[in-house]
XYZ file of C-alpha atoms in Angstrom:
548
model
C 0.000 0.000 0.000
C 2.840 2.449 0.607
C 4.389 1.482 -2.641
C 1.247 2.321 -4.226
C 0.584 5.219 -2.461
C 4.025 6.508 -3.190
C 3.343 5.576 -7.442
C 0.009 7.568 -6.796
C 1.372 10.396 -5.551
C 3.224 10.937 -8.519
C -0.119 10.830 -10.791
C -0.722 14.846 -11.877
C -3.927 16.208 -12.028
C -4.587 15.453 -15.481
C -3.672 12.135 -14.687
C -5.741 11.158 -11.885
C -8.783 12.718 -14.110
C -8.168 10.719 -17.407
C -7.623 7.316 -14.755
C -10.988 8.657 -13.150
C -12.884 8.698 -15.997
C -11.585 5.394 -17.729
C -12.449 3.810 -14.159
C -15.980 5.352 -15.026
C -16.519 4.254 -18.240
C -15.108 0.480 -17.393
C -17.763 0.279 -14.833
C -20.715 1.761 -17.454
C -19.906 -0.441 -19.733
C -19.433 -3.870 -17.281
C -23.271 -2.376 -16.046
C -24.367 -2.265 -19.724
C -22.871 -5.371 -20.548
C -24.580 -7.202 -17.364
C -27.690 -5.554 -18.204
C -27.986 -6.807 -21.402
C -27.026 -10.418 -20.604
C -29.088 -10.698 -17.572
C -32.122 -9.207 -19.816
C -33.905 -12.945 -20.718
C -35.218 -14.334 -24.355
C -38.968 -13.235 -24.934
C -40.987 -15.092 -26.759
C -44.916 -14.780 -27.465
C -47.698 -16.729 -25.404
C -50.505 -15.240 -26.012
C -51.481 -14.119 -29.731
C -54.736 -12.198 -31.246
C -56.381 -11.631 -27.699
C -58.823 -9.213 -27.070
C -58.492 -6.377 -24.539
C -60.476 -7.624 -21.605
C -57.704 -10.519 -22.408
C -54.894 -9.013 -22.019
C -55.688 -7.111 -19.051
C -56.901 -10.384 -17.131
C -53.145 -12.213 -18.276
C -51.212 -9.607 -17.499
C -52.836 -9.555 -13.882
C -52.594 -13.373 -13.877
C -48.845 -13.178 -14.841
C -48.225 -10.360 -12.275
C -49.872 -12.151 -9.437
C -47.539 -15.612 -10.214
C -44.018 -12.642 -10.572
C -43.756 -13.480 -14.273
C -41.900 -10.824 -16.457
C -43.633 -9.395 -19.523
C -44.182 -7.233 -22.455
C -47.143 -6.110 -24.780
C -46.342 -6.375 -28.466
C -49.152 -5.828 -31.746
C -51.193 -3.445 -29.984
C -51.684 -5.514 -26.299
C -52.837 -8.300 -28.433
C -49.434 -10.131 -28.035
C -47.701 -10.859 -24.452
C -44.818 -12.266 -24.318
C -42.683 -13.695 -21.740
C -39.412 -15.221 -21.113
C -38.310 -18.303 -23.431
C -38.337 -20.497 -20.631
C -41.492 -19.590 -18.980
C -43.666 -19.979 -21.726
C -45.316 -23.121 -21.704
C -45.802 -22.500 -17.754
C -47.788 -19.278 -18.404
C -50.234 -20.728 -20.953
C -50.670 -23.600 -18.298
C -51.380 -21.137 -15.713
C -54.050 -18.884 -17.888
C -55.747 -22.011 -18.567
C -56.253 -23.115 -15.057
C -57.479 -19.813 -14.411
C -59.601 -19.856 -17.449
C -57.596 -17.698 -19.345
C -58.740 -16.284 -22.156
C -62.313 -16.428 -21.247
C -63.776 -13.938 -24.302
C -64.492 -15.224 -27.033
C -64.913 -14.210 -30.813
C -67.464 -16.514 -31.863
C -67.415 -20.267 -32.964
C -70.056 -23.318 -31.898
C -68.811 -22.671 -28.587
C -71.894 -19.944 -28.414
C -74.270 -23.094 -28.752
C -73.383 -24.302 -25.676
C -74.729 -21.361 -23.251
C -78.005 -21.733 -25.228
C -80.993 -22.381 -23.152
C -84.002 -24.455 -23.449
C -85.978 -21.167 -23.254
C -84.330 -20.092 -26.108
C -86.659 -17.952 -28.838
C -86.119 -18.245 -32.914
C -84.865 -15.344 -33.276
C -82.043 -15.789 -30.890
C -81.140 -19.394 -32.093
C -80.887 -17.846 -35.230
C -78.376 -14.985 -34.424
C -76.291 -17.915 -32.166
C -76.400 -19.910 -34.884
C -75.259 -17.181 -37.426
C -72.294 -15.629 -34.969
C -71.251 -19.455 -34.551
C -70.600 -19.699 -38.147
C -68.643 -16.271 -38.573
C -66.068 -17.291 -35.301
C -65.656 -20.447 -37.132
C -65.217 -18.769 -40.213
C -62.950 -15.972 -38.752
C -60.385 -18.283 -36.822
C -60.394 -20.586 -40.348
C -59.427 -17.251 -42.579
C -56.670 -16.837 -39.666
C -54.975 -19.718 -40.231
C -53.939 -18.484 -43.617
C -49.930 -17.425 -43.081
C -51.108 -13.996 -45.040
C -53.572 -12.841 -42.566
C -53.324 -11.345 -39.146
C -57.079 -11.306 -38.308
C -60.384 -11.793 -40.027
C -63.639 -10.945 -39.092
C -66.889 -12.508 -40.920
C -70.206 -10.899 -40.920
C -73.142 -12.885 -42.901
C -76.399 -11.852 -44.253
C -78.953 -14.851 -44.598
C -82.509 -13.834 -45.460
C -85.006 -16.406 -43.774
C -86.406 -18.692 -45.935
C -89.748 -18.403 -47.902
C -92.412 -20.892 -49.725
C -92.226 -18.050 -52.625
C -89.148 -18.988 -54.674
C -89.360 -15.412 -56.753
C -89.287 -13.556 -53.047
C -86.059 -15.361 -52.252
C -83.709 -13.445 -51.422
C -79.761 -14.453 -52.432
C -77.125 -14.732 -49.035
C -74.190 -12.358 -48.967
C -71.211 -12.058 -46.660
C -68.350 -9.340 -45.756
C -64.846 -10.402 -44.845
C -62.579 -8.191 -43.215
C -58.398 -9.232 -43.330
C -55.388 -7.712 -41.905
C -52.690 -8.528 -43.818
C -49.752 -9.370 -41.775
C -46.884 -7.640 -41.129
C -44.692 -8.289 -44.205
C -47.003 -9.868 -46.484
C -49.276 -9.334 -48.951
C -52.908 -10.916 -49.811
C -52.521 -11.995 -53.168
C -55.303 -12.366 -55.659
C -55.255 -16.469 -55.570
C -55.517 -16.169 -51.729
C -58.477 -13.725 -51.992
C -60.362 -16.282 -54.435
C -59.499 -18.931 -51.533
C -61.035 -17.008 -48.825
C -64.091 -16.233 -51.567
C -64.392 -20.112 -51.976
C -63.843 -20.781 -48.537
C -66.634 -18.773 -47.205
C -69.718 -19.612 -50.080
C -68.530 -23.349 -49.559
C -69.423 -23.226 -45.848
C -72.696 -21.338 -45.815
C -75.989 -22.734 -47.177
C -76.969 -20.746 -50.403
C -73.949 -18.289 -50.726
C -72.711 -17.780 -54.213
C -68.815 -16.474 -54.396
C -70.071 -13.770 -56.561
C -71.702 -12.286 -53.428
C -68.794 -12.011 -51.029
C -67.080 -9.173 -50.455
C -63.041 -8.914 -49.135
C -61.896 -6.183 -47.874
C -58.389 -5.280 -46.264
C -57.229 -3.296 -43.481
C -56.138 -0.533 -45.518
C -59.451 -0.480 -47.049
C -58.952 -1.568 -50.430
C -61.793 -3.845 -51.780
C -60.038 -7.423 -52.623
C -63.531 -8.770 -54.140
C -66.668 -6.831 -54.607
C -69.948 -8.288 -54.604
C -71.252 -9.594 -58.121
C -67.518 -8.810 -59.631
C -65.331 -11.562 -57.617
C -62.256 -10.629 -56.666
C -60.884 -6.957 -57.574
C -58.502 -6.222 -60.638
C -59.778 -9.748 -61.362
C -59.926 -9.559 -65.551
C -56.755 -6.435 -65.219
C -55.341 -8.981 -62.660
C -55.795 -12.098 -65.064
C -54.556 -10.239 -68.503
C -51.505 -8.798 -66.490
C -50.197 -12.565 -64.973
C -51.105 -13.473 -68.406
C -49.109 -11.037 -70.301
C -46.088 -11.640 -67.378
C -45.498 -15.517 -68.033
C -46.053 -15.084 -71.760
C -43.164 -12.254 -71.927
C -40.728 -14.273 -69.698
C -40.977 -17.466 -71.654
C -40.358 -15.601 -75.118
C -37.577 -13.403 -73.706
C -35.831 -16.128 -71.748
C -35.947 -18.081 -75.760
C -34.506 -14.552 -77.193
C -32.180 -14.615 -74.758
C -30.870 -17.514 -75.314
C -30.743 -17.068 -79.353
C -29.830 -12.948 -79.536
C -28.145 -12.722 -76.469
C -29.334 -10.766 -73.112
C -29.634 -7.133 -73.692
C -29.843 -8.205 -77.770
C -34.073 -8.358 -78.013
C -37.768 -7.026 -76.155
C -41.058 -8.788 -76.268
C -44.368 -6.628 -75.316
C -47.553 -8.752 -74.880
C -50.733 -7.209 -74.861
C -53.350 -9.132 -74.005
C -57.158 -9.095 -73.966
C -59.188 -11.371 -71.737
C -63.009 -11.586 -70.647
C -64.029 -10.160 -67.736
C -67.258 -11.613 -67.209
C -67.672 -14.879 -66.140
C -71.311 -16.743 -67.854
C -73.039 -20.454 -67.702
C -73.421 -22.152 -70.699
C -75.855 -24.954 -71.424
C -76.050 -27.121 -74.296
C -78.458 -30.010 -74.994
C -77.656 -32.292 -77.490
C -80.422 -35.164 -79.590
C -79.394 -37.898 -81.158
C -80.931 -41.044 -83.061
C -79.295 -43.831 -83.712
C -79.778 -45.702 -87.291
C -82.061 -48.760 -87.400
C -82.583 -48.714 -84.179
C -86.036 -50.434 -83.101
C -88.263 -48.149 -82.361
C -89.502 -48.188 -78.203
C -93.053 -48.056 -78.888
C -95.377 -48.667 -81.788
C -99.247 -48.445 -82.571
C -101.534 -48.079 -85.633
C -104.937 -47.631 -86.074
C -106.960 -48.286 -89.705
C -110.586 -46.576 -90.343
C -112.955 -47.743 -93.173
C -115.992 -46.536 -94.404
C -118.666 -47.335 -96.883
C -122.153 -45.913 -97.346
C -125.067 -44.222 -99.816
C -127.825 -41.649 -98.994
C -128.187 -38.159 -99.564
C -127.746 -35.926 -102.879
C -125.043 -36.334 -105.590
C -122.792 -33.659 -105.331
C -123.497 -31.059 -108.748
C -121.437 -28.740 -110.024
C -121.071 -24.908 -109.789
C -123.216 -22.831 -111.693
C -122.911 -19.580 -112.438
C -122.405 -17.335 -109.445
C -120.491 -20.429 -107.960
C -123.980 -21.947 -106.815
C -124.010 -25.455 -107.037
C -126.871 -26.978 -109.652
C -127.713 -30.519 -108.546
C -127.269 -33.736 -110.612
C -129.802 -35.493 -109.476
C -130.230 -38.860 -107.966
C -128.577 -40.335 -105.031
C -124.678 -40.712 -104.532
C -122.142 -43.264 -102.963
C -119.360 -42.696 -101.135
C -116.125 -44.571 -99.268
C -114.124 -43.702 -96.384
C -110.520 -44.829 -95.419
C -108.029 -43.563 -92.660
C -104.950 -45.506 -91.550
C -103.072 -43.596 -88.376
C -99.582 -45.042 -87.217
C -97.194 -43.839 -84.007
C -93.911 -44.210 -83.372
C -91.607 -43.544 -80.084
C -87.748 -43.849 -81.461
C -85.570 -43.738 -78.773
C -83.308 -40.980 -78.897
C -80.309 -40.121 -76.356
C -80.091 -36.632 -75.065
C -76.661 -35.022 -73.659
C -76.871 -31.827 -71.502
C -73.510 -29.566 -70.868
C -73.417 -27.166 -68.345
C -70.227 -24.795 -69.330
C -68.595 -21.967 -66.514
C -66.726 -19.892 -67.750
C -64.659 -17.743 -65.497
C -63.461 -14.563 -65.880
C -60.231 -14.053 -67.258
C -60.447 -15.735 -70.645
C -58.641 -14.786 -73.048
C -60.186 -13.477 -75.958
C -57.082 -12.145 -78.262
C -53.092 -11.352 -77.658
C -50.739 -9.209 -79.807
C -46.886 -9.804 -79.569
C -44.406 -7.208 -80.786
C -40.881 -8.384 -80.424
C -37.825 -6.021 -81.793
C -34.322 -7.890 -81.954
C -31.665 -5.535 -82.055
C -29.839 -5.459 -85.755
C -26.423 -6.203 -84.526
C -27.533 -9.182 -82.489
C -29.656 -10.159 -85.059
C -26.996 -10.803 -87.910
C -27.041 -13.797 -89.350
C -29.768 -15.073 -87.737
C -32.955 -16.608 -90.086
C -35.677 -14.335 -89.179
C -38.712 -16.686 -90.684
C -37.351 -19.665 -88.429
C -37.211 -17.069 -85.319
C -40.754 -16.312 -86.507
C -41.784 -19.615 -86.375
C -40.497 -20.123 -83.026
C -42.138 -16.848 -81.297
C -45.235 -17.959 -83.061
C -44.925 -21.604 -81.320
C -44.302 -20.505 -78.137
C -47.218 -17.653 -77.691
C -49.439 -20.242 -78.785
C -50.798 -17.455 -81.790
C -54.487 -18.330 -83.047
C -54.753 -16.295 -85.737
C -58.937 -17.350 -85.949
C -59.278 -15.451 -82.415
C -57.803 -12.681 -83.735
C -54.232 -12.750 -82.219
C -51.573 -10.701 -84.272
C -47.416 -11.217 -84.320
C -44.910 -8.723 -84.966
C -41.123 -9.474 -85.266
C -38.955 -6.440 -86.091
C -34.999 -5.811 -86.633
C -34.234 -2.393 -85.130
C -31.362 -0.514 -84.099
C -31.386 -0.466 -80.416
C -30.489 2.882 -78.667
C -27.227 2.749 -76.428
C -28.316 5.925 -74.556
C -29.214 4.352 -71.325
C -26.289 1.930 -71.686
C -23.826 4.582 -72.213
C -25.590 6.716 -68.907
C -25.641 3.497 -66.907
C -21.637 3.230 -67.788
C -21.266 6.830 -66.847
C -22.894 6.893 -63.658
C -21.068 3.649 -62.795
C -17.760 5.479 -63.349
C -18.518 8.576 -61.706
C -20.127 6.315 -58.556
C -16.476 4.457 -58.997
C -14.939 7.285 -58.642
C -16.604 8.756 -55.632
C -16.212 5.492 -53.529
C -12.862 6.211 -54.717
C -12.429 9.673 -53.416
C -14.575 8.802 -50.607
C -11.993 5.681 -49.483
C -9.361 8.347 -49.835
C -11.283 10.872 -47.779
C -11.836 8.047 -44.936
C -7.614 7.075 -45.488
C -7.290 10.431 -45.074
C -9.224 11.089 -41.583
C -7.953 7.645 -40.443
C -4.439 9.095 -40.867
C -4.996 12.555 -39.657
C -6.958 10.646 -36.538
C -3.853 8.438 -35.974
C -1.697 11.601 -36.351
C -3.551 13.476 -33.694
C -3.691 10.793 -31.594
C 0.072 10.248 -31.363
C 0.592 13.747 -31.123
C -1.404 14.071 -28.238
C -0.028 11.171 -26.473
C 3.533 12.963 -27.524
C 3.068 15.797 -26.072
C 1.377 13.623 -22.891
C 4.435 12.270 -22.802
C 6.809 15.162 -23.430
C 4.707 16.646 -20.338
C 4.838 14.092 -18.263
C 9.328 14.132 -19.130
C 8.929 17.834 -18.268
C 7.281 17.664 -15.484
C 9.372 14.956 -14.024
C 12.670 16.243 -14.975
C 11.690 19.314 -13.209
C 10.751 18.059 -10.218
C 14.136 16.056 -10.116
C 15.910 19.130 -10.530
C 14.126 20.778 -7.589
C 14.594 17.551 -6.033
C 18.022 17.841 -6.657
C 18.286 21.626 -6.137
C 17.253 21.030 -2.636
C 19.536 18.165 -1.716
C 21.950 20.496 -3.237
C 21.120 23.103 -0.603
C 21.229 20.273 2.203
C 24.842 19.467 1.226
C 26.070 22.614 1.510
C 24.422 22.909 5.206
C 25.460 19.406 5.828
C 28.097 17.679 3.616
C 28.961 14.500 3.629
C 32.260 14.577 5.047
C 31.472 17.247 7.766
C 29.066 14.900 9.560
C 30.121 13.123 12.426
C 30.850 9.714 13.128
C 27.239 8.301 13.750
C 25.682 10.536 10.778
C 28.175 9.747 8.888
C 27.226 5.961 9.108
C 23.682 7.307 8.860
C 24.778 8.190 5.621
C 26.665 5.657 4.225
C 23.271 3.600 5.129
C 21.135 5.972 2.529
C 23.699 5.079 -0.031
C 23.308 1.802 0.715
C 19.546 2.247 0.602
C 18.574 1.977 4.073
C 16.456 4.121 5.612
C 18.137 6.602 8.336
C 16.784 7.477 11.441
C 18.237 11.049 11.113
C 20.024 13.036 9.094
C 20.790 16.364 11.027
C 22.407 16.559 14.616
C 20.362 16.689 17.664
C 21.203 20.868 18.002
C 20.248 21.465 14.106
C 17.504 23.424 15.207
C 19.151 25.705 17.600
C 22.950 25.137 16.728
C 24.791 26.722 13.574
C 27.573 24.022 12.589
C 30.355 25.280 10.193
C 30.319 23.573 6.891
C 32.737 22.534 4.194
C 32.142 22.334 0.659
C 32.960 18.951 -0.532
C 34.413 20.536 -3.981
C 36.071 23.633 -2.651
C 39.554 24.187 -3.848
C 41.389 23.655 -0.180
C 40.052 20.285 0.124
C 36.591 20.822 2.045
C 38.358 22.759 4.747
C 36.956 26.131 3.988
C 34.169 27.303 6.203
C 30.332 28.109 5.154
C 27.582 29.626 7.348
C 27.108 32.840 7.003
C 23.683 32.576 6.839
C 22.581 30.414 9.695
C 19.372 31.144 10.414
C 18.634 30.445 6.902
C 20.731 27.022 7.166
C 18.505 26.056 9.945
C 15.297 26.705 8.656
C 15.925 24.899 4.945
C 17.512 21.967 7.472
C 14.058 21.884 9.315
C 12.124 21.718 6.212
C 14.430 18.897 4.984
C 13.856 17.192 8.123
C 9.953 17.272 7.441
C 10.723 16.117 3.902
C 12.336 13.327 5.198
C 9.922 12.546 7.764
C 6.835 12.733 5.037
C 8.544 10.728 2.567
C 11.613 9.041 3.715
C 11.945 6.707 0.482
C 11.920 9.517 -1.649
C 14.667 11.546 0.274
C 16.510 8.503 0.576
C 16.396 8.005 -3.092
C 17.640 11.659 -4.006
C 20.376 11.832 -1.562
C 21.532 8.851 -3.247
C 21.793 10.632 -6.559
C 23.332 13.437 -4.861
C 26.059 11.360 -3.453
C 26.733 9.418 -6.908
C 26.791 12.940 -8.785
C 29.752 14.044 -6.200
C 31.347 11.128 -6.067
C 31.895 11.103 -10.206
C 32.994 14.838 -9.442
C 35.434 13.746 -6.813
């Protein structure tokens, strides 16, 4: 401790502040450090709650000391990794979550005394919970809420009204409801509820963009249908021109035009087959034969009949035959969705260098192949040679240079500061140090200086015979008891110069009060800090000995 002391005593101010505050920062940083590490994995346990939910966990996991945080709006707790499975177990002894959105669970709290209207609206909610927490499932959607309209049935089919339903999904965070996913919630929903048609649901997102409006199916859905269309006809033909021009060396544009209406078709088809036996048969024969009443005459003038005279036969004969062929009938029913396509157009420009030597009919041939071009429906195919513009290629090259060249410059600029940081640095630790040199070589020198002074009072060779061992123990580096006489501070003792020209015989003290008083100072010097005296009187001694 004294040696440490003693090293600390030498610290300067600027020192001890600079040890101070790296002391200070150590410690912030071990906190930090601890902080962090001690802070435990989270991980969710309860997901898609409702408020009264939440609240009643969060009580529940205060109560058993649990750590936790709110995520998603206080729809999400979670708590540490480890803890997890413990928690749920705990909220469901305690019944936790005890809301609920909906589902056949509502059939359950049904009474006996229960009226229509009310099994109705159970009945109804039960389906949209179910439906809800099925639409959840989907990886795309964060929540979903189902409301359904079903008229009540009548005996009048024309009164009838049609069922409709309205889906709300959040999307979640990170994804996107595609159009395929919309039609699977559509289908999802008409499949499960008596008399709803997918034409007559309606999705709607949480940014409130319609997905599928009633009577139209799903949004965008003929745009939506020509544009994947026109998307994996372009990539097929430019991946081929790729291939045969080179990348860069050829564009395709696809422009296609689809239906977007979707229709029933039904078609009823007879046929008879030849010499076939006929399923059933009958034939009836009527004769007649009889006289009586006038011969018919002939017209007269005027058209008036002028008799014949006398009587007149007459015979009667009807023959009546039916047949039942059998005859097989075939009825289609045809849906047609929206989306078909109705006609495409295909312009395709090769560039003229990439296209030398290349047979343009056989290239032809081959975009014609793979757009699958029906020329009856109306489709059209143009294949041009064109020279392409380099503009954007020669901007793209430019900006790439001049982005070269300020990471470049910017490198340099950072080499730069790095260097001029370094410099600084060592500078400032020079001049720390050049200080610090300063500093100590002056202190020596007063150090010195004063032993100086103390060997002129009290020279080596004019102590006596006990100092004088006292002495030659400080060179040696023990520690004296004493170095002055027992009279120093009331006795004047003539002195002799160790270097004076007659040998150290020559007397000093002149001064003696001042003698005594820089002796009693050294004396307190000595008695503070007796290592430190010991040490300088050592270097005194060495620096007259090499003059001696």
């Amino acid at each position: 401790m004294d040696t440490l002391r003693g090293y600390l005593s030498g610290w300067t101010a600027a020192h001890k502040t600079l040890a101070i505050l790296a002391a200070a920062m150590l410690a912030l940083g071990g906190y930090a450090l601890y902080y962090v590490m001690s802070q435990p994995s989270m991980a969710p346990a309860f997901t898609g709650l409702a408020g009264e939910d939440s609240a009643e966990i969060v009580e529940q996991l205060r109560a058993d000391g649990v750590p936790y945080e709110l995520a998603s709006g206080g729809s999400t707790v979670l708590v540490p990794e480890e803890q997890v499975y413990e928690a749920r177990i705990q909220a469901a002894s305690a019944g936790l979550p005890a809301s609920s959105g909906g589902g056949y669970g509502l059939l359950d709290d049904m009474g006996v005394t229960s009226s229509d209207f009310q099994q109705s609206v159970t009945y109804t909610r039960a389906v949209e919970g179910e439906l809800a927490s099925t639409i959840e499932a989907f990886s795309a959607v964060q929540f979903a809420k189902v409301a359904l309209s079903i008229p009540e049935e009548t005996v009048f089919s024309d009164a009838q009204e049609d069922a409709t339903a309205s889906i709300f999904v959040n999307a979640a965070p990170g994804t996107t409801i595609t159009d395929s996913q919309v039609q699977s919630v559509v289908q999802l929903v008409s499949g499960a509820v008596d008399g709803l048609r997918p034409e007559n649901v309606a999705v709607v997102d949480g940014d409130g963009g319609v997905l599928s409006a009633v009577g139209e199916g799903p949004a965008g859905g003929s745009s939506g249908a020509a544009l994947e269309y026109e998307e994996r006809v372009t990539a097929s033909v430019q991946t081929m021109l790729d291939s045969v021009v080179g990348r860069g060396g050829s564009t395709v544009v696809v422009t296609a035009d689809v239906n977007p209406e979707s229709a029933e078709r039904l078609e009823e088809t007879f046929d008879a087959a030849e010499d076939a036996p006929a399923l059933r048969e009958s034939s009836s024969t009527e004769n007649y034969t009889g006289t009586g009443g006038g011969a018919a005459g002939v017209l007269g003038p005027d058209n008036i009949a002028v008799p014949g005279g006398g009587d007149g036969e007459g015979t009667y004969t009807a023959e009546t035959e039916e047949l039942e062929n059998a005859i097989s009938k075939v009825t289609e029913t045809t849906t047609v969705p929206p989306g078909a396509l109705n006609s495409q157009s295909i312009s395709v420009a090769v560039d003229e260098n990439a296209a030398a030597g290349l047979d343009m009919p056989v290239l032809t041939a081959m975009v014609t192949d793979a757009v699958g071009l029906n020329e009856e429906r109306g489709d059209a195919l143009n294949v041009s040679i064109v020279p392409f513009s380099t503009a954007d290629a020669d901007a793209a090259a430019e900006a790439l240079a001049e982005a070269e060249a300020e990471a470049a410059a910017e490198a340099q600029r950072e080499q730069f500061q790095q260097i001029l940081t370094s410099a600084v640095i060592a500078g400032a630790l020079l001049l720390l140090l050049l200080a610090a040199l300063l500093i100590l070589r002056r202190r020596r020198k007063q150090q010195t200086e004063e032993l100086e002074d103390l060997g002129e009072s009290y020279p080596y060779e004019a102590l006596g015979a006990g100092q004088a061992a006292e002495a030659a123990a400080v060179g040696a580096g023990q520690r004296p008891a004493t170095l002055l006489p027992p009279d120093a501070e009331t006795a004047v003792l003539p002195v002799a110069r160790p270097d004076a020209a007659d040998g150290g015989g020559a007397a000093f003290g002149a001064d003696g009060e001042e003698s005594v008083q820089r002796r009693a100072e050294l004396n307190a010097l000595a008695a503070q800090d007796p290592e430190r005296m010991a040490e300088h009187l050592r270097a005194l001694m060495d620096e007259e000995a090499s003059k001696v």
